[in-house]
Each structure stands twice: as structure tokens, then as C-alpha cells.
């Protein structure tokens, strides 16, 4: 069915049903994404304050066949928050719906509007001596509705899971404007199809999440953090097994860092303190969260890893300042990458056992395209690598525009051959629609299209994203 522009006449009709300051012309920030690869159009920016107002907007758009692009914090990296082609949409931002509705510390549950900023949810949980473990570099501006819609990952997936695993219930507006009242705090509800898990990760293509009931956890009383030098990714993988054997599920994060990543930080962000005078070829950042004895456990792990020949050196944080420095390095690697300017970036996941062989083979394949630099880093503990390719020192990424897609094809083909995923935590958005078509299972794609057609027959919800 043909979609229509969100024209001034449509905006005038819609405005009659809403508070006077709900609609306006979208600012530039609502029409671009962080990597600058997509620039959207938008006829109307809608800023509702309630679920009922969201429902009224979506219902009007469904009736008029006007597309809707849900907008969270705008931090997504695959272009899902902008619509560069086709009829001008209503950009639906939930930034005014930002309340923490309730915290239930005895239940370990927090209920929040979809527009609540992730860092503020973390703070609200901490105020009740609880932990909301989702942690991202963009947590100061990312909003929980967007996190849920993209099933965001982050630093603590190894222990706590993706955003999907942290959600108990949702309130949402479906594509016809109906409100789904699924904001349950239940841990068990075995009553048919799970609409919650259908909407989580759908990137706004099946409805608009307006609120969520989120899982909280006890706060670890003892946190230990270390950076350990390893000889290669195989040693890092064996170290992960050793860590889990010794401390079980107390390991919260296990991050792989490369010398190239540290060099990028040193070159572009000189104020960030590096842990080693000479960046090691490979190192891992480990964090344990326990009720007591985390530092002692790290010391025992370090000794065992030395004896096993898995590590050659390392540092265990001796203060909160040093711990913050370790994490500041990790969190600034993506910032340094952006300053250098990548030829191609890849958010991928693989079976853990395949990671060392994949890295070696991928490096060889990328080398065929020229003297490119590779920064391979990320969440080794859950198999998620950020395998990013850069021009040689002194070069410009645009000098390699002619091979950018070929580099990505080579990387994704290899990922697929190892049984991995071309999108580990960033989603599909608009950037990876073709990749999903190429690598996706045909039966799964057919089921996805059938679900989309059933819930959104007019195709108004974030058209062009995912499918």
C-alpha cells in the first residue's frame, strides 16, 4: 500500500487532537545518525507526553497511511532512527515520556517510561541499593525504549544478558493505534505467544514501546578490575575458561583490547591514561562482581594464568580511580576509532571457539585490499567482536571508498561460514537490510514478513528498517 507524506495539512488535522506544543518541524538532530551515513527526512516531529497521545498519533498515521519513525536517544549505529527515502514521516520522539514510574526493590523490578535515559535508570536502581546492569558507552543519552527496540548489548552481557533478558513486561502502541497493556512484573506468565519478545529487537517496525518493567539485581559489594596481557586471542579464550572455572558467574565483563586500539587512543585522545608504556599486542579487561573478596580472587586468577602461560603481565586496579582509568580506556576506544575514521566497521558475533581462527583468517583477507589497519576489540566473553578496518597511518578513509563494501562482504562471508552473525548488538536498521536478505534463513525471513504484514498491514511502522 502506498504511503503518504506527513504534509502540513495532515499535521494541522493531527494537531487538533493533541496539546498545542506536541508537534513541530524536526530539528537536524532528529534527521541524522552518529556515523553520518544516513540523513533522513521528516515532515513532522511529534513529542507526546503520554501513552494515550502516542496512540492517537499512531492511529491517525495508520488512517492516513503516513509512516512513523520512532526515535529514542538517536545513538543507534545502523540507521534505524532515520528515514532517508520515500514519503516524509512523523518522527515520534518519546523524550518527554521519561519518568521512572516505580521501583520495587524487594521484587528487583523497576518500571520506567520508554523515554527514560539509561543512566537515570541506573541511578534510580542504585538509589534503592540495586543494580540495573545494562551498560553502554552512550548510556548518558540512550533511552530505554531504543535499547529495548534494538535489543542492545553492552559490557555486561556475559553475566546478565542482552536487554531482552532484562525485560519482564512492556506497554506498547501497536501499528493500528491500540495500546497493549503488557506491563507485567511477573517472572512467569505462560499464556501464549510472547508479544514482549516480538517487540524487543523489532527496531520500531512492529509498534512503539512506551514503558517497560525491568529486572534489577543485588549490587555486588566487592568489585575487582584488572587488565592482563595475553599472547594472542587463543590465550584470551583459554583465560576466559580459567576465569569461569574459578569464579563461575561472578565475572561481569571480559573485554578484548588490541595494541592498535590503544595506539588509536594514544594518537587521538592524549588525556586518556594508558595502563602500559608499550601497548601489548593483546590484552583483556576483566571485572569481577562478588559479595566479598574480588581483589583476592583476581590475584589468584593472575597467578594461575601466569602458571598456565596464558598471561605475561598485568595490572589489578588498586583504587576506584585506577579502576575508572581502565574502563575509561575501554570506553574511549570507539571514540578514538571515530576520530581516525574507519573504512568499514563490523559488529559481529561468533561461536567462542571460532574466534581465534576467525581473527587470523579475517586479517589475511583484509590485507588483500591494501595496507589497512585493523582494530579488533570487544566483548570476547559473549563472542561479540567489533572488527573495524582503517586506512594506513596518514591516509583518509575516503581513499578506500571503492573497496569498503568488498571489505565488509569478505568479513561477513567469513563470519557466516563460521556460523556467526553479521549483527551482534547493533541491530539491522537500514544499514544491514541487504546483509539480512543475503545471510538470513529463508524460512525465518518469510515468517518475519508474515508477522510484519499481520501486525502492520499498511506498512507505516519504520518502513525500510530491518525488512
PDB file of N, CA, C and O in Angstrom, residues 257-322:
ATOM      1  N   UNK A 257      41.148  -6.241  24.070  1.00  0.00           N
ATOM      2  CA  UNK A 257      41.736  -4.995  23.569  1.00  0.00           C
ATOM      3  C   UNK A 257      42.963  -5.330  22.735  1.00  0.00           C
ATOM      4  O   UNK A 257      43.703  -6.270  23.043  1.00  0.00           O
ATOM      5  N   UNK A 258      43.198  -4.549  21.691  1.00  0.00           N
ATOM      6  CA  UNK A 258      44.363  -4.763  20.824  1.00  0.00           C
ATOM      7  C   UNK A 258      45.327  -3.587  20.936  1.00  0.00           C
ATOM      8  O   UNK A 258      44.958  -2.483  21.353  1.00  0.00           O
ATOM      9  N   UNK A 259      46.564  -3.835  20.521  1.00  0.00           N
ATOM     10  CA  UNK A 259      47.562  -2.762  20.514  1.00  0.00           C
ATOM     11  C   UNK A 259      47.127  -1.631  19.595  1.00  0.00           C
ATOM     12  O   UNK A 259      47.367  -0.454  19.887  1.00  0.00           O
ATOM     13  N   UNK A 260      46.486  -1.989  18.473  1.00  0.00           N
ATOM     14  CA  UNK A 260      46.045  -0.951  17.545  1.00  0.00           C
ATOM     15  C   UNK A 260      45.015  -0.034  18.189  1.00  0.00           C
ATOM     16  O   UNK A 260      45.043   1.186  18.005  1.00  0.00           O
ATOM     17  N   UNK A 261      44.108  -0.603  18.959  1.00  0.00           N
ATOM     18  CA  UNK A 261      43.118   0.214  19.639  1.00  0.00           C
ATOM     19  C   UNK A 261      43.753   1.167  20.632  1.00  0.00           C
ATOM     20  O   UNK A 261      43.383   2.346  20.721  1.00  0.00           O
ATOM     21  N   UNK A 262      44.711   0.671  21.422  1.00  0.00           N
ATOM     22  CA  UNK A 262      45.402   1.541  22.377  1.00  0.00           C
ATOM     23  C   UNK A 262      46.190   2.616  21.646  1.00  0.00           C
ATOM     24  O   UNK A 262      46.268   3.766  22.104  1.00  0.00           O
ATOM     25  N   UNK A 263      46.788   2.272  20.491  1.00  0.00           N
ATOM     26  CA  UNK A 263      47.541   3.265  19.720  1.00  0.00           C
ATOM     27  C   UNK A 263      46.614   4.361  19.203  1.00  0.00           C
ATOM     28  O   UNK A 263      46.980   5.552  19.213  1.00  0.00           O
ATOM     29  N   UNK A 264      45.408   3.988  18.763  1.00  0.00           N
ATOM     30  CA  UNK A 264      44.443   4.992  18.312  1.00  0.00           C
ATOM     31  C   UNK A 264      44.094   5.941  19.462  1.00  0.00           C
ATOM     32  O   UNK A 264      43.978   7.159  19.271  1.00  0.00           O
ATOM     33  N   UNK A 265      43.893   5.398  20.662  1.00  0.00           N
ATOM     34  CA  UNK A 265      43.584   6.239  21.815  1.00  0.00           C
ATOM     35  C   UNK A 265      44.752   7.182  22.104  1.00  0.00           C
ATOM     36  O   UNK A 265      44.561   8.385  22.341  1.00  0.00           O
ATOM     37  N   UNK A 266      45.975   6.645  22.087  1.00  0.00           N
ATOM     38  CA  UNK A 266      47.158   7.472  22.359  1.00  0.00           C
ATOM     39  C   UNK A 266      47.306   8.592  21.330  1.00  0.00           C
ATOM     40  O   UNK A 266      47.675   9.725  21.671  1.00  0.00           O
ATOM     41  N   UNK A 267      46.991   8.307  20.070  1.00  0.00           N
ATOM     42  CA  UNK A 267      47.164   9.291  18.997  1.00  0.00           C
ATOM     43  C   UNK A 267      46.103  10.384  19.015  1.00  0.00           C
ATOM     44  O   UNK A 267      46.387  11.541  18.678  1.00  0.00           O
ATOM     45  N   UNK A 268      44.876  10.023  19.401  1.00  0.00           N
ATOM     46  CA  UNK A 268      43.759  10.964  19.251  1.00  0.00           C
ATOM     47  C   UNK A 268      43.221  11.503  20.568  1.00  0.00           C
ATOM     48  O   UNK A 268      42.558  12.545  20.572  1.00  0.00           O
ATOM     49  N   UNK A 269      43.499  10.815  21.675  1.00  0.00           N
ATOM     50  CA  UNK A 269      42.951  11.208  22.979  1.00  0.00           C
ATOM     51  C   UNK A 269      44.061  11.163  24.027  1.00  0.00           C
ATOM     52  O   UNK A 269      44.063  10.310  24.921  1.00  0.00           O
ATOM     53  N   UNK A 270      45.023  12.073  23.929  1.00  0.00           N
ATOM     54  CA  UNK A 270      46.195  12.009  24.799  1.00  0.00           C
ATOM     55  C   UNK A 270      45.884  12.147  26.285  1.00  0.00           C
ATOM     56  O   UNK A 270      46.716  11.780  27.126  1.00  0.00           O
ATOM     57  N   UNK A 271      44.714  12.639  26.644  1.00  0.00           N
ATOM     58  CA  UNK A 271      44.367  12.781  28.057  1.00  0.00           C
ATOM     59  C   UNK A 271      43.936  11.461  28.692  1.00  0.00           C
ATOM     60  O   UNK A 271      43.827  11.363  29.918  1.00  0.00           O
ATOM     61  N   UNK A 272      43.677  10.457  27.876  1.00  0.00           N
ATOM     62  CA  UNK A 272      43.287   9.148  28.405  1.00  0.00           C
ATOM     63  C   UNK A 272      44.541   8.384  28.809  1.00  0.00           C
ATOM     64  O   UNK A 272      45.448   8.175  27.998  1.00  0.00           O
ATOM     65  N   UNK A 273      44.587   7.977  30.050  1.00  0.00           N
ATOM     66  CA  UNK A 273      45.767   7.297  30.578  1.00  0.00           C
ATOM     67  C   UNK A 273      45.792   5.843  30.127  1.00  0.00           C
ATOM     68  O   UNK A 273      44.818   5.119  30.265  1.00  0.00           O
ATOM     69  N   UNK A 274      46.950   5.415  29.583  1.00  0.00           N
ATOM     70  CA  UNK A 274      47.115   4.032  29.158  1.00  0.00           C
ATOM     71  C   UNK A 274      47.772   3.221  30.271  1.00  0.00           C
ATOM     72  O   UNK A 274      48.638   3.729  30.993  1.00  0.00           O
ATOM     73  N   UNK A 275      47.393   1.952  30.428  1.00  0.00           N
ATOM     74  CA  UNK A 275      47.929   1.161  31.532  1.00  0.00           C
ATOM     75  C   UNK A 275      49.356   0.689  31.323  1.00  0.00           C
ATOM     76  O   UNK A 275      50.055   0.366  32.292  1.00  0.00           O
ATOM     77  N   UNK A 276      49.822   0.612  30.075  1.00  0.00           N
ATOM     78  CA  UNK A 276      51.155   0.100  29.780  1.00  0.00           C
ATOM     79  C   UNK A 276      51.921   1.114  28.943  1.00  0.00           C
ATOM     80  O   UNK A 276      51.353   1.773  28.069  1.00  0.00           O
ATOM     81  N   UNK A 277      53.234   1.227  29.192  1.00  0.00           N
ATOM     82  CA  UNK A 277      54.065   2.137  28.409  1.00  0.00           C
ATOM     83  C   UNK A 277      54.099   1.721  26.941  1.00  0.00           C
ATOM     84  O   UNK A 277      54.062   2.566  26.040  1.00  0.00           O
ATOM     85  N   UNK A 278      54.189   0.416  26.706  1.00  0.00           N
ATOM     86  CA  UNK A 278      54.156  -0.130  25.353  1.00  0.00           C
ATOM     87  C   UNK A 278      52.897  -0.975  25.232  1.00  0.00           C
ATOM     88  O   UNK A 278      52.779  -2.001  25.920  1.00  0.00           O
ATOM     89  N   UNK A 279      51.946  -0.587  24.412  1.00  0.00           N
ATOM     90  CA  UNK A 279      50.704  -1.375  24.309  1.00  0.00           C
ATOM     91  C   UNK A 279      50.998  -2.808  23.883  1.00  0.00           C
ATOM     92  O   UNK A 279      51.695  -3.032  22.881  1.00  0.00           O
ATOM     93  N   UNK A 280      50.492  -3.780  24.626  1.00  0.00           N
ATOM     94  CA  UNK A 280      50.686  -5.176  24.238  1.00  0.00           C
ATOM     95  C   UNK A 280      49.853  -5.517  23.010  1.00  0.00           C
ATOM     96  O   UNK A 280      48.833  -4.876  22.736  1.00  0.00           O
ATOM     97  N   UNK A 281      50.290  -6.533  22.287  1.00  0.00           N
ATOM     98  CA  UNK A 281      49.544  -6.937  21.095  1.00  0.00           C
ATOM     99  C   UNK A 281      48.096  -7.234  21.439  1.00  0.00           C
ATOM    100  O   UNK A 281      47.180  -6.829  20.725  1.00  0.00           O
ATOM    101  N   UNK A 282      47.892  -7.925  22.578  1.00  0.00           N
ATOM    102  CA  UNK A 282      46.541  -8.252  23.010  1.00  0.00           C
ATOM    103  C   UNK A 282      46.468  -8.161  24.528  1.00  0.00           C
ATOM    104  O   UNK A 282      47.422  -8.497  25.223  1.00  0.00           O
ATOM    105  N   UNK A 283      45.343  -7.715  25.014  1.00  0.00           N
ATOM    106  CA  UNK A 283      45.114  -7.706  26.455  1.00  0.00           C
ATOM    107  C   UNK A 283      43.619  -7.874  26.704  1.00  0.00           C
ATOM    108  O   UNK A 283      42.800  -7.717  25.790  1.00  0.00           O
ATOM    109  N   UNK A 284      43.286  -8.230  27.934  1.00  0.00           N
ATOM    110  CA  UNK A 284      41.882  -8.376  28.304  1.00  0.00           C
ATOM    111  C   UNK A 284      41.600  -7.544  29.550  1.00  0.00           C
ATOM    112  O   UNK A 284      42.442  -7.449  30.449  1.00  0.00           O
ATOM    113  N   UNK A 285      40.454  -6.934  29.551  1.00  0.00           N
ATOM    114  CA  UNK A 285      39.955  -6.191  30.703  1.00  0.00           C
ATOM    115  C   UNK A 285      38.917  -7.070  31.385  1.00  0.00           C
ATOM    116  O   UNK A 285      37.907  -7.440  30.768  1.00  0.00           O
ATOM    117  N   UNK A 286      39.168  -7.429  32.632  1.00  0.00           N
ATOM    118  CA  UNK A 286      38.305  -8.340  33.371  1.00  0.00           C
ATOM    119  C   UNK A 286      37.713  -7.602  34.561  1.00  0.00           C
ATOM    120  O   UNK A 286      38.421  -6.855  35.253  1.00  0.00           O
ATOM    121  N   UNK A 287      36.429  -7.819  34.802  1.00  0.00           N
ATOM    122  CA  UNK A 287      35.817  -7.292  36.017  1.00  0.00           C
ATOM    123  C   UNK A 287      35.021  -8.396  36.702  1.00  0.00           C
ATOM    124  O   UNK A 287      34.244  -9.105  36.060  1.00  0.00           O
ATOM    125  N   UNK A 288      35.250  -8.508  38.015  1.00  0.00           N
ATOM    126  CA  UNK A 288      34.502  -9.434  38.846  1.00  0.00           C
ATOM    127  C   UNK A 288      33.594  -8.651  39.772  1.00  0.00           C
ATOM    128  O   UNK A 288      33.984  -7.604  40.302  1.00  0.00           O
ATOM    129  N   UNK A 289      32.380  -9.143  39.959  1.00  0.00           N
ATOM    130  CA  UNK A 289      31.462  -8.563  40.928  1.00  0.00           C
ATOM    131  C   UNK A 289      31.034  -9.636  41.912  1.00  0.00           C
ATOM    132  O   UNK A 289      30.357 -10.593  41.541  1.00  0.00           O
ATOM    133  N   UNK A 290      31.437  -9.487  43.178  1.00  0.00           N
ATOM    134  CA  UNK A 290      31.203 -10.523  44.181  1.00  0.00           C
ATOM    135  C   UNK A 290      30.681  -9.869  45.455  1.00  0.00           C
ATOM    136  O   UNK A 290      30.685  -8.645  45.581  1.00  0.00           O
ATOM    137  N   UNK A 291      30.261 -10.678  46.375  1.00  0.00           N
ATOM    138  CA  UNK A 291      29.839 -10.121  47.655  1.00  0.00           C
ATOM    139  C   UNK A 291      31.030  -9.853  48.571  1.00  0.00           C
ATOM    140  O   UNK A 291      30.932  -9.044  49.497  1.00  0.00           O
ATOM    141  N   UNK A 292      32.170 -10.484  48.301  1.00  0.00           N
ATOM    142  CA  UNK A 292      33.401 -10.202  49.047  1.00  0.00           C
ATOM    143  C   UNK A 292      34.561 -10.838  48.301  1.00  0.00           C
ATOM    144  O   UNK A 292      34.382 -11.794  47.534  1.00  0.00           O
ATOM    145  N   UNK A 293      35.752 -10.255  48.495  1.00  0.00           N
ATOM    146  CA  UNK A 293      36.978 -10.900  48.045  1.00  0.00           C
ATOM    147  C   UNK A 293      37.289 -10.836  46.573  1.00  0.00           C
ATOM    148  O   UNK A 293      38.036 -11.683  46.065  1.00  0.00           O
ATOM    149  N   UNK A 294      36.790  -9.832  45.840  1.00  0.00           N
ATOM    150  CA  UNK A 294      37.033  -9.784  44.401  1.00  0.00           C
ATOM    151  C   UNK A 294      38.508  -9.579  44.076  1.00  0.00           C
ATOM    152  O   UNK A 294      39.044 -10.214  43.156  1.00  0.00           O
ATOM    153  N   UNK A 295      39.196  -8.699  44.812  1.00  0.00           N
ATOM    154  CA  UNK A 295      40.612  -8.460  44.541  1.00  0.00           C
ATOM    155  C   UNK A 295      41.437  -9.709  44.801  1.00  0.00           C
ATOM    156  O   UNK A 295      42.352 -10.051  44.032  1.00  0.00           O
ATOM    157  N   UNK A 296      41.136 -10.415  45.888  1.00  0.00           N
ATOM    158  CA  UNK A 296      41.857 -11.649  46.183  1.00  0.00           C
ATOM    159  C   UNK A 296      41.619 -12.689  45.095  1.00  0.00           C
ATOM    160  O   UNK A 296      42.530 -13.428  44.692  1.00  0.00           O
ATOM    161  N   UNK A 297      40.386 -12.753  44.598  1.00  0.00           N
ATOM    162  CA  UNK A 297      40.083 -13.692  43.524  1.00  0.00           C
ATOM    163  C   UNK A 297      40.860 -13.341  42.259  1.00  0.00           C
ATOM    164  O   UNK A 297      41.352 -14.238  41.552  1.00  0.00           O
ATOM    165  N   UNK A 298      40.994 -12.049  41.974  1.00  0.00           N
ATOM    166  CA  UNK A 298      41.770 -11.642  40.797  1.00  0.00           C
ATOM    167  C   UNK A 298      43.240 -11.990  40.952  1.00  0.00           C
ATOM    168  O   UNK A 298      43.898 -12.425  39.996  1.00  0.00           O
ATOM    169  N   UNK A 299      43.774 -11.792  42.142  1.00  0.00           N
ATOM    170  CA  UNK A 299      45.178 -12.142  42.373  1.00  0.00           C
ATOM    171  C   UNK A 299      45.406 -13.637  42.174  1.00  0.00           C
ATOM    172  O   UNK A 299      46.401 -14.055  41.546  1.00  0.00           O
ATOM    173  N   UNK A 300      44.490 -14.453  42.663  1.00  0.00           N
ATOM    174  CA  UNK A 300      44.610 -15.899  42.474  1.00  0.00           C
ATOM    175  C   UNK A 300      44.492 -16.261  40.993  1.00  0.00           C
ATOM    176  O   UNK A 300      45.220 -17.140  40.490  1.00  0.00           O
ATOM    177  N   UNK A 301      43.599 -15.587  40.282  1.00  0.00           N
ATOM    178  CA  UNK A 301      43.457 -15.825  38.851  1.00  0.00           C
ATOM    179  C   UNK A 301      44.723 -15.455  38.094  1.00  0.00           C
ATOM    180  O   UNK A 301      45.164 -16.177  37.189  1.00  0.00           O
ATOM    181  N   UNK A 302      45.307 -14.336  38.466  1.00  0.00           N
ATOM    182  CA  UNK A 302      46.527 -13.884  37.799  1.00  0.00           C
ATOM    183  C   UNK A 302      47.642 -14.900  37.987  1.00  0.00           C
ATOM    184  O   UNK A 302      48.362 -15.253  37.030  1.00  0.00           O
ATOM    185  N   UNK A 303      47.797 -15.395  39.200  1.00  0.00           N
ATOM    186  CA  UNK A 303      48.840 -16.386  39.472  1.00  0.00           C
ATOM    187  C   UNK A 303      48.586 -17.665  38.678  1.00  0.00           C
ATOM    188  O   UNK A 303      49.505 -18.241  38.088  1.00  0.00           O
ATOM    189  N   UNK A 304      47.346 -18.117  38.657  1.00  0.00           N
ATOM    190  CA  UNK A 304      47.019 -19.337  37.915  1.00  0.00           C
ATOM    191  C   UNK A 304      47.246 -19.146  36.414  1.00  0.00           C
ATOM    192  O   UNK A 304      47.735 -20.058  35.729  1.00  0.00           O
ATOM    193  N   UNK A 305      46.897 -17.963  35.893  1.00  0.00           N
ATOM    194  CA  UNK A 305      47.095 -17.693  34.473  1.00  0.00           C
ATOM    195  C   UNK A 305      48.567 -17.602  34.118  1.00  0.00           C
ATOM    196  O   UNK A 305      48.987 -18.056  33.040  1.00  0.00           O
ATOM    197  N   UNK A 306      49.379 -17.029  35.016  1.00  0.00           N
ATOM    198  CA  UNK A 306      50.833 -17.000  34.802  1.00  0.00           C
ATOM    199  C   UNK A 306      51.388 -18.417  34.739  1.00  0.00           C
ATOM    200  O   UNK A 306      52.173 -18.766  33.850  1.00  0.00           O
ATOM    201  N   UNK A 307      50.982 -19.247  35.700  1.00  0.00           N
ATOM    202  CA  UNK A 307      51.468 -20.626  35.749  1.00  0.00           C
ATOM    203  C   UNK A 307      51.068 -21.403  34.504  1.00  0.00           C
ATOM    204  O   UNK A 307      51.801 -22.276  34.038  1.00  0.00           O
ATOM    205  N   UNK A 308      49.888 -21.063  33.944  1.00  0.00           N
ATOM    206  CA  UNK A 308      49.409 -21.758  32.754  1.00  0.00           C
ATOM    207  C   UNK A 308      49.978 -21.176  31.459  1.00  0.00           C
ATOM    208  O   UNK A 308      49.696 -21.687  30.371  1.00  0.00           O
ATOM    209  N   UNK A 309      50.764 -20.097  31.564  1.00  0.00           N
ATOM    210  CA  UNK A 309      51.353 -19.474  30.392  1.00  0.00           C
ATOM    211  C   UNK A 309      50.377 -18.684  29.549  1.00  0.00           C
ATOM    212  O   UNK A 309      50.625 -18.422  28.374  1.00  0.00           O
ATOM    213  N   UNK A 310      49.269 -18.271  30.154  1.00  0.00           N
ATOM    214  CA  UNK A 310      48.248 -17.536  29.405  1.00  0.00           C
ATOM    215  C   UNK A 310      48.461 -16.035  29.444  1.00  0.00           C
ATOM    216  O   UNK A 310      48.007 -15.326  28.536  1.00  0.00           O
ATOM    217  N   UNK A 311      49.093 -15.516  30.475  1.00  0.00           N
ATOM    218  CA  UNK A 311      49.346 -14.079  30.596  1.00  0.00           C
ATOM    219  C   UNK A 311      50.821 -13.851  30.864  1.00  0.00           C
ATOM    220  O   UNK A 311      51.512 -14.714  31.425  1.00  0.00           O
ATOM    221  N   UNK A 312      51.293 -12.683  30.453  1.00  0.00           N
ATOM    222  CA  UNK A 312      52.702 -12.338  30.659  1.00  0.00           C
ATOM    223  C   UNK A 312      52.885 -11.178  31.624  1.00  0.00           C
ATOM    224  O   UNK A 312      53.973 -10.995  32.183  1.00  0.00           O
ATOM    225  N   UNK A 313      51.857 -10.391  31.823  1.00  0.00           N
ATOM    226  CA  UNK A 313      51.939  -9.237  32.715  1.00  0.00           C
ATOM    227  C   UNK A 313      50.510  -8.772  32.959  1.00  0.00           C
ATOM    228  O   UNK A 313      49.571  -9.214  32.309  1.00  0.00           O
ATOM    229  N   UNK A 314      50.363  -7.850  33.892  1.00  0.00           N
ATOM    230  CA  UNK A 314      49.031  -7.334  34.139  1.00  0.00           C
ATOM    231  C   UNK A 314      48.987  -6.371  35.293  1.00  0.00           C
ATOM    232  O   UNK A 314      49.965  -6.212  36.041  1.00  0.00           O
ATOM    233  N   UNK A 315      47.845  -5.725  35.410  1.00  0.00           N
ATOM    234  CA  UNK A 315      47.619  -4.763  36.483  1.00  0.00           C
ATOM    235  C   UNK A 315      46.252  -5.040  37.092  1.00  0.00           C
ATOM    236  O   UNK A 315      45.262  -5.199  36.369  1.00  0.00           O
ATOM    237  N   UNK A 316      46.199  -5.088  38.412  1.00  0.00           N
ATOM    238  CA  UNK A 316      44.938  -5.174  39.142  1.00  0.00           C
ATOM    239  C   UNK A 316      44.679  -3.811  39.768  1.00  0.00           C
ATOM    240  O   UNK A 316      45.554  -3.257  40.446  1.00  0.00           O
ATOM    241  N   UNK A 317      43.510  -3.240  39.491  1.00  0.00           N
ATOM    242  CA  UNK A 317      43.202  -1.893  39.993  1.00  0.00           C
ATOM    243  C   UNK A 317      43.313  -1.859  41.514  1.00  0.00           C
ATOM    244  O   UNK A 317      42.706  -2.682  42.211  1.00  0.00           O
ATOM    245  N   UNK A 318      44.077  -0.878  42.018  1.00  0.00           N
ATOM    246  CA  UNK A 318      44.289  -0.743  43.457  1.00  0.00           C
ATOM    247  C   UNK A 318      43.422   0.336  44.084  1.00  0.00           C
ATOM    248  O   UNK A 318      43.484   0.555  45.299  1.00  0.00           O
ATOM    249  N   UNK A 319      42.635   1.006  43.260  1.00  0.00           N
ATOM    250  CA  UNK A 319      41.759   2.066  43.762  1.00  0.00           C
ATOM    251  C   UNK A 319      40.612   2.247  42.780  1.00  0.00           C
ATOM    252  O   UNK A 319      40.661   1.766  41.632  1.00  0.00           O
ATOM    253  N   UNK A 320      39.585   2.961  43.208  1.00  0.00           N
ATOM    254  CA  UNK A 320      38.472   3.245  42.327  1.00  0.00           C
ATOM    255  C   UNK A 320      38.929   4.127  41.164  1.00  0.00           C
ATOM    256  O   UNK A 320      38.429   3.993  40.037  1.00  0.00           O
ATOM    257  N   UNK A 321      39.915   5.004  41.414  1.00  0.00           N
ATOM    258  CA  UNK A 321      40.441   5.853  40.345  1.00  0.00           C
ATOM    259  C   UNK A 321      41.109   5.011  39.274  1.00  0.00           C
ATOM    260  O   UNK A 321      40.905   5.232  38.071  1.00  0.00           O
ATOM    261  N   UNK A 322      41.911   4.046  39.693  1.00  0.00           N
ATOM    262  CA  UNK A 322      42.585   3.194  38.710  1.00  0.00           C
ATOM    263  C   UNK A 322      41.570   2.327  37.960  1.00  0.00           C
ATOM    264  O   UNK A 322      41.682   2.121  36.752  1.00  0.00           O
TER     265      UNK A 322
END
